[in-house]
Amino acid sequence: MATATPVSAEILRTLPSDAARQVQWGFSERFDLQLLVQSTRAVARGPVARLVAAGGRNSHEWTERKAALLDDFDNAGITAVFMDPEQGGMFGGPKNLALALVAFELAWVDGGAATSSLASCLALAPIHERGTEEQQRHYMKMAAPPQPGEDRKPWRGAFCLTEPIPYVGVDTGVLNGKVRIAEWKPGEEPVLHVDKRGRFITNIAFANFVTAAVDSDDERIKGSCMVILEEGDPGTFDRGTPTKKLVHQLSSTGDPVFNLRMPANRIVGGYVVKDGVIVPRYNHSEIIEAVFRRTRVTVGVMTSAKLLSAVEPIIRYQRGRFRGGESATRGSVRYELGLQAREDAVHRLVDVWATGEASASLAFAAARCFDELDPLEKQMELFYSERGISGAKAKMRLMREVADKAVALMQLPDGDSRKEPLQSDPQLRFAVLDSLADVLCPAAKLWNTGWGTQMMREAVSLMGGYGITEDCPGFLANKWMDAQLEATYEGPEAVQRRQLSITMAQPIFLAQVRRWVREMRAIASDHPATGACALATAMTMWLWTLEHLQGSKDADGSKLYQSARQGVTFPLADALCWLIAARCQIVDVLRLEREGTADSSLVDSLPGLVNFLKDLCHVQSARASGEVARICAELVFGYNRHPAWDSEGSKGCWHHAELDFLEQVMPGINSYAMDVIGDNGSHPKKAGPCVRCVAESPFLSLHTKLDGCLTGSRLAKNRAAETISEIMIPEALDYPA
């Protein structure tokens, strides 16, 4: 373990500035994104906040005042974020980080507003990811805000996947929606008939078009697909009954009914005709995988925004708790600090803040990863096309060979020149980033919304009874309730754990984790105050546990690590999420320390800010390490049967007669013997003989090492808590209560 170094006396004086966040979250050189953040914030803390304060959330109906927010989104450029410039958008290139920042700013005030803004992007996502060039060109342009001189309203979209069946949304593979051929004249485009009923569909009150998942109800159409339905199509376009939501009331949600005729060229991605059968180029699962792989990140960042937005209202409440009472005279500790004079109040706020920092870092890391991956995906598609590689199996075979090569290179020592192809070879870079994205996306969605929701409850409780009132500053009660939906939106937690249980066990990702261990060890040497030492040991423990479980069986002889054993795979996925979030947090803080000096506006505040954020890293790393140790210990030992006081379990026990004899030649052995059985068969009063952990001894060594690595974590929490009690905050929130 690294030797502790004295911590600088510089402390945080004010809440982190925009300039600091831009460096920390990796967009300090993107002036376009900075402008987007400011324009989105003006809408969030202006029209959105005023609507919430005026009681706009008290009804699930879609009202004129709620609909007016759509124009605000258009005017602020939020609607155009998803499009490229030639389609009416603001800027070119990948949009994942941009969309995450929009979601963050809107969710800082209200989750429903964020959902309403992003739902149109979700409707366009199938077209963007898998649509034909003509579909992309047409619908992106129609959905973009009108250019100066254009006399039109932008089209709004809705994404219709889930069906009105029991336990809606649990299984996206279950489709009741059907498509069949209504008319197919020789030499003409087939006309399709779509019958689809949706459930919990966002934006449906004002959608002009819908991307819907349907299954074939005709032997002349193969499999499932996604189709684009327009409100002007012949038939029924019924927006349905509004959903009586308890959350996200600033978004429109309903249960629509569609019974429409449409041309076959609206099958997303197009189709080919083989032997008289329409074969869609993509089934609905392939499209959903491409869409949700990115959009789940924006949902995860929404909960992060809630946690970080809670910090200032809690500080204000805690400090002013006793002001106005006779016992709290101006200048006294009770008047100035209020509840923050007590350790519990500030320690719990440290936990909320640390979780918010880690979850935001994880979500933005995932968004940046997809921004880097997107152009590589296009290069790979071009590569496949040029070499005539088609079909999922052929592509998987090629990528397996590329992944094996990438793993071999990643195992080389840091600084080895032979690792250079990892950065210069597009195929290798794609393999590495693709494996990372396959983990970061479900991890951000699972941990941010799952654990984040629990910590949001903690944030509300820190406001006392005020936290569950309608006029609670920062709308914390609303945010806590909204977070419940975000934990299930775009797939409940089981869906994310299922994906992680597959992707986290891939050799190329495990090579990434081993590289992270080396990275954290190096960081711990130079920055011991971050808690990277404990994190590196916890990562090693997680790797050992995974390998151990993959080769082990339970007491009944059944294999432990397998798809059906979710009691094994799911907890291990949870443990990994803790590690990834804490690592992303550390990496972001070190980026701020390294690059923040280039911004003159940060020169004075940077040392104190970095010290505070490092303390939060240390706190979060300790918590993450503890969670990993707990989960892994249960999995390593929990599937072994405890020895009983029977003939088999007592084989390794001493008997009094044996010890009395050995005492004559080895004096003192009686003092060391455990589980001694008397001559009459009596034994210690416990469940059974002590467990012998020979095979698990490496784990026990790691556990002992990890316990030592937690040294200093509580001191870091004390420092962070003291800083919070001294930090300066504005006189009032910058949006209405």
XYZ file of C-alpha atoms in Angstrom:
737
model
C 0.000 0.000 0.000
C 1.228 3.495 -0.821
C 2.629 5.595 2.000
C 0.287 8.413 2.962
C 1.437 11.939 2.245
C 0.304 15.109 4.004
C -2.817 16.648 2.470
C -2.574 20.259 1.295
C -4.346 22.774 3.530
C -6.159 24.326 0.557
C -9.914 23.751 0.855
C -12.911 24.242 -1.402
C -14.478 27.676 -0.942
C -17.412 27.573 -3.377
C -19.381 24.983 -5.343
C -17.591 23.669 -8.468
C -17.766 26.116 -11.377
C -18.796 25.418 -14.960
C -15.176 25.796 -16.048
C -14.123 23.088 -13.605
C -16.883 20.731 -14.718
C -15.965 21.229 -18.374
C -12.432 20.024 -17.687
C -13.510 17.294 -15.289
C -16.080 15.791 -17.648
C -13.989 16.121 -20.776
C -15.507 18.892 -22.901
C -13.354 21.920 -22.059
C -12.301 22.193 -25.720
C -15.841 21.883 -27.084
C -17.155 25.443 -27.227
C -20.263 24.186 -29.039
C -21.133 21.907 -26.111
C -20.527 24.690 -23.619
C -23.012 26.894 -25.469
C -25.462 23.988 -25.563
C -25.170 23.568 -21.797
C -25.892 27.249 -21.206
C -28.898 27.362 -23.537
C -30.326 24.160 -22.037
C -29.776 25.459 -18.511
C -31.670 28.654 -19.342
C -34.691 26.558 -20.328
C -34.389 24.170 -17.374
C -34.022 26.815 -14.677
C -36.416 29.175 -16.400
C -39.604 27.864 -18.089
C -39.284 24.311 -16.721
C -38.644 25.390 -13.130
C -41.453 27.961 -13.242
C -43.883 25.342 -14.527
C -42.942 22.900 -11.759
C -43.188 25.625 -9.110
C -46.631 26.578 -10.426
C -47.910 23.019 -9.940
C -47.443 21.716 -13.473
C -46.629 18.277 -12.084
C -49.961 18.011 -10.290
C -51.624 16.552 -13.375
C -50.652 13.733 -15.715
C -52.636 15.350 -18.543
C -50.747 16.991 -21.404
C -51.599 20.684 -21.101
C -50.922 23.794 -23.172
C -48.361 24.982 -20.631
C -46.475 21.712 -20.902
C -46.708 21.801 -24.689
C -45.150 25.280 -24.629
C -41.932 23.675 -23.385
C -41.500 22.055 -26.793
C -41.165 25.491 -28.379
C -38.661 26.426 -25.672
C -36.649 23.320 -26.568
C -36.754 24.294 -30.242
C -35.671 27.875 -29.602
C -32.798 26.798 -27.357
C -31.431 24.391 -29.984
C -32.156 21.339 -27.828
C -34.371 19.689 -30.451
C -31.671 20.055 -33.113
C -28.919 18.362 -31.095
C -29.633 14.931 -32.591
C -29.309 16.095 -36.220
C -26.295 16.850 -38.385
C -25.926 20.360 -39.882
C -27.201 19.283 -43.309
C -30.334 17.991 -41.537
C -30.874 21.222 -39.618
C -28.751 20.315 -36.620
C -26.273 22.373 -34.609
C -23.034 20.467 -35.176
C -21.683 17.362 -36.829
C -20.072 14.258 -35.448
C -21.233 11.906 -32.692
C -23.869 13.301 -30.340
C -23.698 11.019 -27.285
C -21.947 13.455 -24.950
C -24.113 16.318 -26.204
C -27.310 14.388 -25.448
C -25.980 13.392 -22.030
C -25.264 17.030 -21.181
C -28.771 18.066 -22.287
C -30.299 15.334 -20.128
C -28.116 16.368 -17.186
C -29.128 20.034 -17.335
C -32.852 19.350 -17.718
C -32.929 16.621 -15.056
C -31.160 19.028 -12.677
C -34.639 20.609 -12.435
C -37.119 17.976 -13.644
C -36.807 14.444 -14.981
C -40.031 14.606 -16.974
C -38.777 17.602 -18.934
C -35.581 15.713 -19.729
C -37.586 12.688 -20.870
C -39.882 14.822 -23.018
C -36.871 16.401 -24.708
C -35.061 13.146 -25.324
C -38.041 11.005 -26.325
C -38.038 12.486 -29.830
C -34.377 11.505 -30.083
C -35.366 8.002 -29.009
C -37.994 7.919 -31.769
C -35.383 8.992 -34.315
C -32.678 6.674 -32.960
C -33.824 3.548 -34.892
C -33.783 5.616 -38.089
C -30.433 7.177 -37.215
C -28.769 3.876 -36.323
C -30.279 1.499 -38.879
C -32.463 3.506 -41.264
C -31.857 3.836 -44.983
C -30.215 7.013 -46.253
C -33.571 8.208 -47.577
C -35.284 7.560 -44.228
C -32.530 9.364 -42.341
C -32.571 12.346 -44.666
C -36.351 12.726 -44.614
C -37.205 12.211 -40.935
C -34.188 13.998 -39.487
C -34.964 17.053 -41.573
C -38.665 16.958 -40.719
C -37.904 16.667 -36.975
C -35.398 19.529 -36.977
C -36.599 23.015 -35.994
C -37.439 25.157 -39.038
C -34.683 27.273 -40.502
C -35.185 31.042 -40.904
C -37.727 31.585 -43.666
C -39.262 28.098 -43.327
C -42.968 28.025 -42.545
C -43.445 24.664 -40.869
C -43.689 23.003 -37.488
C -41.075 20.398 -36.573
C -42.308 16.854 -36.453
C -42.346 15.134 -33.076
C -41.764 11.424 -32.711
C -42.532 8.606 -30.297
C -40.873 5.234 -29.795
C -43.392 2.390 -29.463
C -41.865 -0.840 -28.255
C -43.734 -2.107 -25.206
C -47.118 -3.797 -25.411
C -50.183 -3.710 -23.113
C -49.479 -7.111 -21.620
C -48.903 -8.035 -17.965
C -45.672 -6.702 -16.476
C -45.099 -4.395 -19.425
C -41.514 -3.619 -20.387
C -39.898 -6.571 -18.663
C -39.178 -8.463 -21.881
C -38.603 -6.400 -25.029
C -38.664 -9.588 -27.082
C -42.401 -10.080 -26.500
C -44.364 -8.471 -29.330
C -48.107 -8.486 -29.875
C -47.929 -5.872 -32.630
C -48.407 -7.458 -36.055
C -47.618 -6.555 -39.652
C -48.989 -8.207 -42.767
C -49.249 -7.433 -46.461
C -52.436 -5.568 -47.336
C -51.717 -5.141 -51.040
C -48.859 -6.048 -53.367
C -49.347 -5.196 -57.009
C -46.769 -6.428 -59.507
C -43.932 -3.971 -59.951
C -45.152 -1.708 -57.150
C -44.205 -1.103 -53.526
C -46.037 -3.479 -51.173
C -48.587 -1.890 -48.866
C -48.457 -3.158 -45.303
C -51.111 -3.291 -42.616
C -49.883 -2.667 -39.073
C -51.863 -3.499 -35.939
C -50.063 -2.284 -32.830
C -51.117 -1.370 -29.316
C -48.580 0.468 -27.184
C -48.132 0.819 -23.463
C -46.426 3.653 -21.562
C -45.365 5.453 -24.746
C -43.671 8.823 -24.197
C -44.516 11.833 -26.420
C -47.601 10.138 -27.830
C -49.905 13.123 -27.125
C -48.228 15.175 -29.836
C -46.300 12.670 -31.971
C -46.530 13.103 -35.750
C -44.735 9.820 -36.383
C -43.982 6.656 -34.419
C -41.248 4.058 -34.777
C -42.943 0.828 -33.740
C -41.760 -2.734 -33.228
C -43.927 -5.393 -34.895
C -43.836 -9.086 -35.657
C -44.844 -10.791 -38.876
C -48.408 -12.027 -39.186
C -47.903 -13.041 -42.809
C -45.848 -15.857 -44.321
C -44.734 -13.360 -46.979
C -42.908 -11.268 -44.334
C -40.021 -12.786 -42.442
C -39.581 -12.226 -38.701
C -39.894 -8.981 -36.816
C -38.977 -5.435 -37.781
C -39.496 -1.804 -36.897
C -41.744 0.403 -38.991
C -42.407 4.144 -39.233
C -46.041 5.118 -38.763
C -47.338 8.598 -39.607
C -50.439 10.271 -38.245
C -51.723 10.833 -41.801
C -51.603 7.152 -42.783
C -54.961 5.550 -43.695
C -56.591 3.904 -40.704
C -56.541 4.494 -36.961
C -53.865 6.602 -35.272
C -55.366 6.718 -31.767
C -53.169 8.386 -29.145
C -54.968 6.412 -26.467
C -55.562 7.003 -22.792
C -53.070 9.146 -20.860
C -51.126 7.156 -18.303
C -51.907 8.187 -14.724
C -48.287 8.598 -13.732
C -46.946 9.439 -10.294
C -43.691 10.615 -11.867
C -42.338 12.460 -14.934
C -45.558 14.440 -15.239
C -43.959 17.008 -17.558
C -43.727 14.359 -20.260
C -46.651 12.968 -22.225
C -47.318 9.266 -21.756
C -50.190 7.164 -23.057
C -51.371 3.831 -24.407
C -51.890 4.317 -28.163
C -53.681 2.118 -30.665
C -52.546 1.906 -34.299
C -54.353 0.186 -37.135
C -52.782 1.612 -40.268
C -51.768 0.994 -43.838
C -48.311 2.150 -44.900
C -45.816 1.554 -47.737
C -43.195 -1.121 -47.155
C -40.412 1.419 -47.686
C -41.121 2.539 -44.132
C -39.584 -0.625 -42.731
C -36.623 0.764 -40.795
C -33.428 -0.095 -42.667
C -35.291 -1.264 -45.750
C -35.849 -4.790 -46.999
C -35.092 -7.240 -49.778
C -37.429 -9.661 -51.515
C -36.349 -13.299 -51.605
C -38.565 -15.906 -53.270
C -41.586 -13.673 -52.876
C -40.915 -12.988 -49.197
C -40.156 -9.552 -47.714
C -37.005 -9.890 -45.597
C -36.276 -6.826 -43.425
C -32.581 -5.971 -43.281
C -32.794 -5.709 -39.492
C -35.112 -7.421 -37.041
C -36.484 -5.387 -34.159
C -33.998 -6.828 -31.656
C -30.992 -5.754 -33.731
C -32.337 -2.218 -33.943
C -33.210 -2.050 -30.248
C -29.741 -3.259 -29.307
C -28.137 -0.471 -31.349
C -30.522 2.143 -29.924
C -30.615 1.251 -26.233
C -26.884 0.692 -26.234
C -26.535 4.472 -26.363
C -29.739 5.973 -25.021
C -29.515 4.185 -21.668
C -26.530 6.367 -20.840
C -28.663 9.516 -20.958
C -31.148 7.948 -18.546
C -28.317 7.126 -16.164
C -27.009 10.690 -16.170
C -30.446 12.015 -15.243
C -30.188 10.443 -11.785
C -26.651 11.816 -11.400
C -28.004 15.315 -11.985
C -30.598 14.807 -9.271
C -27.966 13.881 -6.691
C -25.623 16.759 -7.484
C -28.501 19.224 -7.648
C -29.493 18.192 -4.116
C -26.216 19.340 -2.551
C -26.891 23.083 -2.457
C -30.485 22.857 -1.115
C -29.358 20.454 1.618
C -26.496 22.715 2.691
C -28.871 25.690 2.826
C -31.458 23.729 4.815
C -28.952 22.296 7.282
C -27.363 25.648 8.034
C -30.621 27.521 8.446
C -32.380 24.814 10.416
C -32.397 26.715 13.751
C -32.314 30.305 12.578
C -35.240 32.262 13.939
C -35.302 30.310 17.191
C -34.490 32.022 20.478
C -31.550 29.704 21.147
C -29.857 30.475 17.816
C -28.319 33.924 18.129
C -26.454 35.433 15.210
C -22.796 34.483 15.315
C -23.317 31.348 17.398
C -22.411 27.885 16.088
C -26.066 26.889 16.218
C -27.025 29.894 14.065
C -24.168 29.687 11.557
C -23.944 25.912 11.067
C -27.277 24.573 12.226
C -27.382 20.817 11.672
C -23.902 20.925 10.146
C -22.474 21.304 13.633
C -23.268 17.590 13.978
C -21.051 15.025 12.267
C -23.860 12.761 11.103
C -25.519 15.425 8.957
C -22.397 16.348 7.005
C -21.094 12.779 6.776
C -24.316 11.661 5.131
C -24.179 14.601 2.749
C -20.623 13.586 1.844
C -21.992 10.172 0.828
C -24.686 11.773 -1.345
C -22.195 14.110 -3.006
C -19.609 11.356 -3.571
C -22.234 9.138 -5.194
C -23.318 11.994 -7.450
C -19.732 12.627 -8.551
C -19.051 8.954 -9.264
C -22.300 8.404 -11.165
C -21.820 11.529 -13.284
C -18.259 10.497 -14.114
C -19.442 7.017 -15.101
C -22.242 8.291 -17.344
C -20.109 10.926 -19.073
C -17.295 8.392 -19.543
C -19.778 6.097 -21.275
C -20.999 8.960 -23.474
C -17.446 9.914 -24.476
C -16.688 6.254 -25.196
C -19.605 6.058 -27.630
C -18.527 9.316 -29.281
C -15.155 7.718 -29.931
C -16.706 4.421 -30.991
C -19.286 5.765 -33.468
C -16.880 6.693 -36.308
C -15.026 3.407 -35.818
C -18.295 1.521 -36.253
C -18.772 3.222 -39.604
C -15.211 2.300 -40.591
C -15.869 -1.319 -39.669
C -19.082 -1.413 -41.714
C -17.119 -0.081 -44.683
C -14.419 -2.678 -44.027
C -16.992 -5.488 -44.018
C -18.535 -4.201 -47.232
C -15.220 -3.867 -49.072
C -14.208 -7.411 -48.181
C -17.592 -8.972 -48.777
C -18.026 -10.006 -45.156
C -21.719 -10.375 -44.393
C -23.769 -12.118 -41.769
C -23.428 -11.983 -38.010
C -21.377 -15.181 -37.759
C -18.734 -14.054 -40.249
C -18.373 -10.706 -38.505
C -18.151 -12.369 -35.086
C -15.461 -14.734 -36.355
C -13.360 -11.843 -37.601
C -13.830 -9.803 -34.432
C -12.901 -12.800 -32.275
C -9.534 -12.943 -34.015
C -9.089 -9.174 -33.624
C -10.052 -9.369 -29.949
C -7.497 -12.131 -29.304
C -4.790 -9.940 -30.811
C -5.929 -6.960 -28.744
C -5.812 -9.021 -25.541
C -2.258 -10.131 -26.307
C -1.180 -6.522 -26.851
C -2.938 -5.284 -23.711
C -1.036 -7.826 -21.646
C 2.293 -6.260 -22.619
C 3.933 -3.986 -20.016
C 2.989 -0.317 -20.069
C 5.362 1.655 -22.262
C 6.078 -1.296 -24.567
C 6.269 0.031 -28.138
C 4.531 -3.094 -29.413
C 1.266 -1.773 -27.925
C 1.153 1.097 -30.435
C -1.306 -0.702 -32.802
C -3.943 -0.472 -30.057
C -4.176 3.226 -30.878
C -3.374 3.251 -34.597
C -5.153 0.144 -35.921
C -8.892 0.913 -36.377
C -9.894 -2.719 -35.971
C -8.023 -3.105 -32.690
C -9.287 0.228 -31.374
C -12.811 -0.767 -32.319
C -12.519 -4.120 -30.534
C -11.233 -2.493 -27.339
C -13.776 0.344 -27.308
C -16.637 -1.928 -28.297
C -15.950 -4.262 -25.373
C -15.701 -1.278 -23.041
C -18.942 0.263 -24.305
C -20.715 -3.071 -23.856
C -19.980 -2.770 -20.137
C -20.095 0.981 -19.521
C -23.612 1.429 -20.909
C -25.431 -1.151 -18.734
C -23.190 -0.256 -15.771
C -24.153 3.424 -16.001
C -27.831 2.577 -16.325
C -27.786 -0.023 -13.537
C -25.621 1.661 -10.899
C -26.614 5.272 -11.482
C -30.344 4.698 -11.378
C -30.272 1.815 -8.893
C -27.884 2.950 -6.196
C -28.473 6.578 -7.170
C -32.173 6.237 -6.354
C -31.350 4.880 -2.917
C -28.999 7.802 -2.283
C -31.697 10.188 -3.521
C -33.867 8.892 -0.684
C -30.980 9.729 1.630
C -30.843 13.232 0.178
C -34.557 13.756 0.804
C -34.224 12.492 4.377
C -31.489 15.056 5.035
C -34.116 17.761 4.488
C -36.180 16.469 7.393
C -39.946 16.765 7.020
C -39.342 19.575 4.521
C -38.030 16.991 2.046
C -41.433 15.511 1.247
C -43.311 18.785 0.920
C -44.417 20.404 -2.303
C -42.329 23.515 -1.667
C -39.110 21.656 -0.843
C -36.187 23.635 -2.353
C -34.708 21.952 -5.392
C -37.868 19.853 -5.924
C -36.089 16.981 -4.136
C -39.225 14.953 -3.438
C -40.145 15.092 -7.131
C -36.649 13.992 -8.083
C -36.726 11.088 -5.652
C -40.010 9.886 -7.124
C -38.814 10.401 -10.704
C -35.725 8.331 -10.010
C -37.943 5.303 -9.366
C -39.018 5.390 -13.017
C -35.510 5.961 -14.322
C -34.434 2.723 -12.625
C -36.859 0.806 -14.873
C -36.964 3.048 -17.969
C -35.442 1.444 -21.095
C -35.142 -1.876 -19.316
C -35.347 -2.709 -15.601
C -32.281 -3.553 -13.553
C -32.450 -7.257 -14.378
C -31.951 -6.445 -18.076
C -28.761 -4.508 -17.349
C -27.423 -7.194 -15.020
C -28.131 -9.829 -17.639
C -26.142 -7.934 -20.260
C -23.276 -7.287 -17.850
C -23.080 -10.943 -16.841
C -22.222 -11.724 -20.473
C -20.057 -8.796 -21.527
C -17.983 -8.490 -18.339
C -16.690 -12.056 -18.711
C -15.240 -11.492 -22.192
C -11.424 -11.879 -22.312
C -10.900 -8.475 -23.922
C -12.790 -6.693 -21.150
C -11.003 -8.658 -18.431
C -7.734 -7.516 -20.002
C -9.059 -3.977 -19.591
C -9.706 -4.569 -15.892
C -6.179 -5.902 -15.385
C -4.881 -2.780 -17.069
C -7.031 -0.716 -14.697
C -5.412 -2.478 -11.749
C -1.981 -1.366 -12.964
C -3.366 2.113 -13.617
C -4.814 2.390 -10.093
C -1.545 1.144 -8.552
C 0.375 3.842 -10.407
C -2.137 6.497 -9.350
C -1.985 5.317 -5.747
C 1.777 5.859 -5.792
C 1.451 9.491 -6.878
C -1.990 10.337 -5.460
C -2.601 8.180 -2.381
C -5.358 10.527 -1.188
C -7.659 9.309 -3.999
C -8.221 5.830 -2.553
C -6.878 4.242 -5.738
C -4.900 1.760 -3.641
C -8.036 0.180 -2.180
C -9.710 0.227 -5.576
C -6.830 -1.661 -7.214
C -6.996 -4.355 -4.535
C -10.791 -4.584 -4.856
C -10.439 -4.985 -8.633
C -7.959 -7.790 -8.080
C -10.391 -9.420 -5.660
C -13.193 -9.146 -8.221
C -11.040 -10.740 -10.924
C -10.023 -13.580 -8.591
C -13.648 -14.177 -7.608
C -14.835 -14.299 -11.211
C -12.144 -16.799 -12.168
C -12.838 -18.858 -9.049
C -16.588 -18.980 -9.710
C -16.116 -19.890 -13.363
C -14.225 -23.013 -12.327
C -16.185 -23.953 -9.207
C -19.301 -25.879 -8.290
C -21.696 -25.550 -5.405
C -22.183 -28.107 -2.634
C -24.574 -30.071 -4.853
C -22.118 -30.274 -7.738
C -23.773 -27.693 -10.007
C -21.623 -25.213 -11.921
C -21.684 -21.772 -10.345
C -21.009 -19.237 -13.100
C -23.595 -19.909 -15.783
C -26.439 -18.010 -17.406
C -29.200 -19.536 -15.317
C -27.475 -18.823 -11.986
C -28.378 -15.189 -11.637
C -27.795 -15.406 -7.902
C -24.120 -15.629 -8.872
C -23.775 -13.544 -12.019
C -26.006 -10.630 -11.032
C -24.300 -9.768 -7.705
C -20.919 -9.955 -9.427
C -22.222 -7.493 -12.036
C -23.292 -5.173 -9.217
C -19.814 -5.373 -7.696
C -18.216 -4.439 -11.012
C -20.415 -1.340 -11.299
C -19.106 -0.044 -7.963
C -15.540 -0.448 -9.213
C -16.106 1.192 -12.590
C -17.907 4.205 -11.113
C -15.168 4.823 -8.545
C -12.453 4.493 -11.189
C -14.183 6.966 -13.532
C -14.465 9.410 -10.644
C -10.737 9.230 -9.905
C -9.762 9.581 -13.575
C -11.953 12.676 -13.959
C -10.539 14.380 -10.861
C -6.983 13.762 -12.001
C -7.858 15.209 -15.415
C -9.105 18.310 -13.641
C -5.890 18.558 -11.616
C -3.733 18.029 -14.704
C -5.540 20.224 -17.229
C -7.315 22.736 -15.019
C -4.214 24.874 -14.646
C -4.590 25.931 -18.297
C -7.759 27.867 -17.400
C -6.902 31.150 -15.701
C -10.334 31.301 -14.066
C -9.482 28.160 -12.078
C -6.021 29.098 -10.839
C -7.085 30.268 -7.385
C -9.799 27.709 -6.690
C -8.240 24.627 -8.294
C -6.077 23.348 -5.383
C -8.953 23.448 -2.889
C -11.410 21.936 -5.360
C -9.057 19.102 -6.288
C -8.341 18.336 -2.631
C -12.044 18.125 -1.865
C -12.836 15.992 -4.908
C -9.954 13.657 -4.059
C -11.429 13.226 -0.586
C -14.764 12.331 -2.209
C -12.879 9.835 -4.393
C -11.330 8.299 -1.290
C -14.730 8.047 0.392
C -16.332 6.483 -2.669
C -13.433 4.086 -3.290
C -13.664 2.867 0.294
C -17.405 2.313 -0.033
C -16.989 0.592 -3.387
C -14.219 -1.649 -2.048
C -16.327 -2.600 0.947
C -19.292 -3.487 -1.257
C -17.079 -5.580 -3.529
C -15.529 -7.390 -0.554
C -18.972 -8.165 0.876
C -20.435 -9.410 -2.402
C -17.394 -11.467 -3.365
C -17.088 -13.062 0.087
C -20.711 -14.189 -0.053
C -20.193 -15.713 -3.494
C -16.874 -17.406 -2.717
C -17.983 -18.989 0.552
C -21.768 -18.922 0.385
C -22.199 -21.904 -1.926
C -20.099 -24.258 0.230
C -21.971 -26.418 2.744
C -20.989 -25.676 6.324
C -19.399 -28.680 8.132
C -21.685 -30.416 10.600
C -20.946 -32.420 13.741
C -21.125 -35.700 11.856
C -18.469 -38.215 10.953
C -17.535 -36.400 7.753
C -17.434 -32.921 9.279
C -15.491 -34.070 12.350
C -12.648 -35.722 10.447
C -10.285 -32.810 10.988
C -11.164 -32.259 14.657
C -8.965 -33.051 17.633
C -9.997 -35.417 20.428
C -9.131 -34.817 24.072
C -7.220 -38.093 24.324
C -5.050 -37.193 21.320
C -4.220 -33.786 22.708
C -3.373 -35.149 26.161
C -0.908 -37.558 24.572
C 0.661 -34.895 22.301
C 0.927 -32.423 25.161
C 3.661 -34.603 26.636
C 5.894 -34.186 23.570
C 4.624 -30.781 22.334
C 3.849 -28.721 25.422
C 1.278 -26.011 24.767
C -0.526 -27.669 21.865
C -3.705 -27.661 23.914
C -3.694 -23.863 23.713
C -3.808 -23.842 19.911
C -6.255 -26.635 19.167
C -9.760 -25.734 17.970
C -12.917 -27.822 17.631
C -11.897 -30.324 20.301
C -14.259 -33.271 20.706
C -14.590 -34.787 24.145
C -14.332 -38.486 24.961
C -18.109 -38.602 25.291
C -18.621 -36.923 21.913
C -19.260 -33.426 23.299
C -18.205 -30.471 21.161
C -18.197 -26.647 21.177
C -21.586 -24.933 21.059
C -21.684 -23.751 17.463
C -23.045 -24.806 14.098
C -20.223 -27.161 13.270
C -16.437 -27.458 13.016
C -14.646 -24.367 11.741
C -14.568 -24.082 7.957
C -11.255 -24.920 6.349
C -10.533 -22.473 3.514
C -7.510 -23.974 1.788
C -8.724 -23.335 -1.771
C -9.901 -19.854 -0.825
C -6.725 -18.782 0.998
C -5.726 -16.320 -1.799
C -9.076 -14.603 -1.353
C -8.561 -14.312 2.386
C -5.147 -12.752 1.773
C -6.703 -10.235 -0.612
C -9.428 -9.460 1.909
C -6.854 -8.785 4.621
C -4.867 -6.597 2.245
C -8.004 -4.684 1.263
C -8.839 -3.997 4.893
C -5.448 -2.344 5.276
C -5.913 -0.360 2.071
C -8.875 1.411 3.657
C -6.444 3.284 5.888
C -7.160 6.995 5.785
C -10.617 6.775 4.177
C -12.420 8.014 7.280
C -9.957 10.865 7.647
C -10.848 11.830 4.087
C -14.529 11.760 5.026
C -13.845 13.998 8.021
C -12.003 16.501 5.819
C -14.776 16.488 3.200
C -17.410 16.978 5.890
C -15.499 19.892 7.417
C -15.167 21.471 3.975
C -18.917 21.204 3.381
C -19.571 23.005 6.652
C -17.383 25.910 5.488
C -18.247 26.115 1.791
C -19.951 29.280 0.541
C -23.221 28.970 -1.371
C -25.366 31.587 -3.163
C -28.024 33.413 -1.208
C -30.763 31.592 -3.123
C -31.193 28.850 -5.723
C -30.960 30.084 -9.296
C -34.402 28.692 -10.070
C -37.705 29.149 -8.203
C -38.832 27.054 -5.265
